[in-house]
Amino acid sequence: MKPALRRAVFALLALPLLACESPTAAREADRLTVESVEVRIMESLPVQVSASVRGYLRDGCETLGATTQSRSGSTITVAIATDRETDRSCIQVISPVQQDVRLEGDFSAGTYLLRVNGLERTFRVD
């Protein structure tokens, strides 16, 4: 193989490595942009509840992070984090996200408030 051709092949093979994340990449934490939340109450004993969350990632540098939840009385708060690189150019494409989150804890009869990244939904367990 000619040296010029060999260098060209090597350069093409090395291109994917350039897209890999740098271990020192600057990052920032944020929250998933949530468009809708649908509450699902399963017919089970004990009652199980899940939330179907739809949202989007803002660009090619944003990725899903951890999902956490907390509960205070009848209010359940779910936080879906995102992580994004801040020191590189990003493709400007919105990526839809659909995530099902099983809500933790017991659900006796009553009305509950669910907050997912600021979007609120009430639901009732009979």
Coordinates of C-alpha atoms in Angstrom, one line a residue:
M1 CA 0.0 0.0 0.0
K2 CA 1.4 3.4 -1.0
P3 CA 2.3 5.7 2.0
A4 CA -0.2 8.4 0.9
L5 CA -3.0 5.9 0.7
R6 CA -2.0 4.3 4.0
R7 CA -2.1 7.8 5.7
A8 CA -5.6 8.4 4.3
V9 CA -6.9 5.1 5.5
F10 CA -5.4 5.7 8.9
A11 CA -6.9 9.2 9.1
L12 CA -10.4 7.7 8.2
L13 CA -10.1 5.0 10.8
A14 CA -9.0 7.6 13.5
L15 CA -12.0 9.9 12.8
P16 CA -14.4 8.0 15.2
L17 CA -11.9 8.4 18.0
L18 CA -12.0 12.2 17.6
A19 CA -15.7 12.0 18.5
C20 CA -15.1 10.2 21.7
E21 CA -15.6 12.1 24.9
S22 CA -12.5 13.7 26.4
P23 CA -11.8 12.7 30.0
T24 CA -11.4 16.4 30.8
A25 CA -14.5 17.5 28.9
A26 CA -16.3 20.4 30.6
R27 CA -19.8 19.3 31.6
E28 CA -22.9 20.9 33.1
A29 CA -25.9 19.3 34.8
D30 CA -29.4 20.3 33.9
R31 CA -32.9 18.8 33.8
L32 CA -34.7 17.0 31.0
T33 CA -37.2 19.3 29.3
V34 CA -40.6 17.6 30.0
E35 CA -43.5 18.0 27.7
S36 CA -46.0 15.6 29.2
V37 CA -46.6 13.2 32.1
E38 CA -49.2 10.4 32.1
V39 CA -49.9 8.6 35.3
R40 CA -50.7 4.9 35.2
I41 CA -52.3 3.1 38.1
M42 CA -51.9 -0.7 37.9
E43 CA -54.6 -3.0 39.0
S44 CA -52.5 -4.8 41.6
L45 CA -52.3 -5.3 45.4
P46 CA -50.6 -3.4 46.7
V47 CA -51.4 -0.6 44.2
Q48 CA -48.4 0.3 41.9
V49 CA -48.1 3.6 40.1
S50 CA -45.9 4.7 37.3
A51 CA -45.4 7.8 35.3
S52 CA -44.8 7.9 31.5
V53 CA -42.7 10.9 30.9
R54 CA -42.2 12.5 27.5
G55 CA -39.6 15.2 26.8
Y56 CA -36.6 15.9 24.7
L57 CA -32.8 16.5 24.7
R58 CA -32.0 19.9 23.4
D59 CA -29.0 19.0 21.2
G60 CA -26.4 16.4 20.4
C61 CA -24.3 17.2 23.4
E62 CA -27.1 16.5 26.0
T63 CA -27.5 13.0 27.4
L64 CA -29.9 11.6 30.0
G65 CA -28.6 11.5 33.6
A66 CA -29.9 9.9 36.7
T67 CA -33.6 9.8 37.7
T68 CA -34.3 10.4 41.4
Q69 CA -37.5 10.7 43.4
S70 CA -38.6 11.9 46.8
R71 CA -41.9 11.9 48.6
S72 CA -43.4 14.2 51.2
G73 CA -46.9 13.0 52.3
S74 CA -49.0 12.9 49.1
T75 CA -46.5 14.8 47.0
I76 CA -44.1 12.8 44.8
T77 CA -41.2 14.7 43.2
V78 CA -39.3 13.1 40.3
A79 CA -36.2 14.7 38.9
I80 CA -34.7 13.5 35.6
A81 CA -31.3 15.0 35.1
T82 CA -29.3 15.6 32.0
D83 CA -25.7 16.1 31.4
R84 CA -24.1 18.1 28.6
E85 CA -20.7 18.8 27.3
T86 CA -20.0 22.5 27.1
D87 CA -16.7 22.7 25.4
R88 CA -17.5 21.4 21.9
S89 CA -19.8 22.1 19.0
C90 CA -23.1 20.2 19.1
I91 CA -25.4 19.1 16.4
Q92 CA -28.6 21.1 16.7
V93 CA -31.1 18.4 16.7
I94 CA -33.8 17.7 19.3
S95 CA -34.0 14.1 20.4
P96 CA -37.3 12.9 21.9
V97 CA -37.2 10.9 25.1
Q98 CA -39.8 8.6 26.6
Q99 CA -39.1 7.2 30.1
D100 CA -41.3 5.2 32.4
V101 CA -40.7 5.8 36.1
R102 CA -42.1 3.5 38.7
L103 CA -43.2 5.6 41.7
E104 CA -41.9 4.2 45.0
G105 CA -43.9 3.7 48.1
D106 CA -47.4 2.7 49.2
F107 CA -50.4 4.3 47.6
S108 CA -53.5 4.1 49.8
A109 CA -56.8 5.6 48.7
G110 CA -56.5 9.4 48.2
T111 CA -55.3 12.2 45.9
Y112 CA -51.7 12.6 45.1
L113 CA -49.6 15.3 43.4
L114 CA -46.8 14.3 41.1
R115 CA -44.1 16.7 40.0
V116 CA -41.7 15.8 37.2
N117 CA -39.1 18.5 36.5
G118 CA -41.6 21.2 37.4
L119 CA -44.6 19.7 35.5
E120 CA -47.4 18.8 37.9
R121 CA -50.1 16.1 37.6
T122 CA -52.7 15.1 40.2
F123 CA -54.0 11.6 40.4
R124 CA -56.4 9.7 42.5
V125 CA -56.1 6.1 43.9
D126 CA -59.5 4.6 44.9

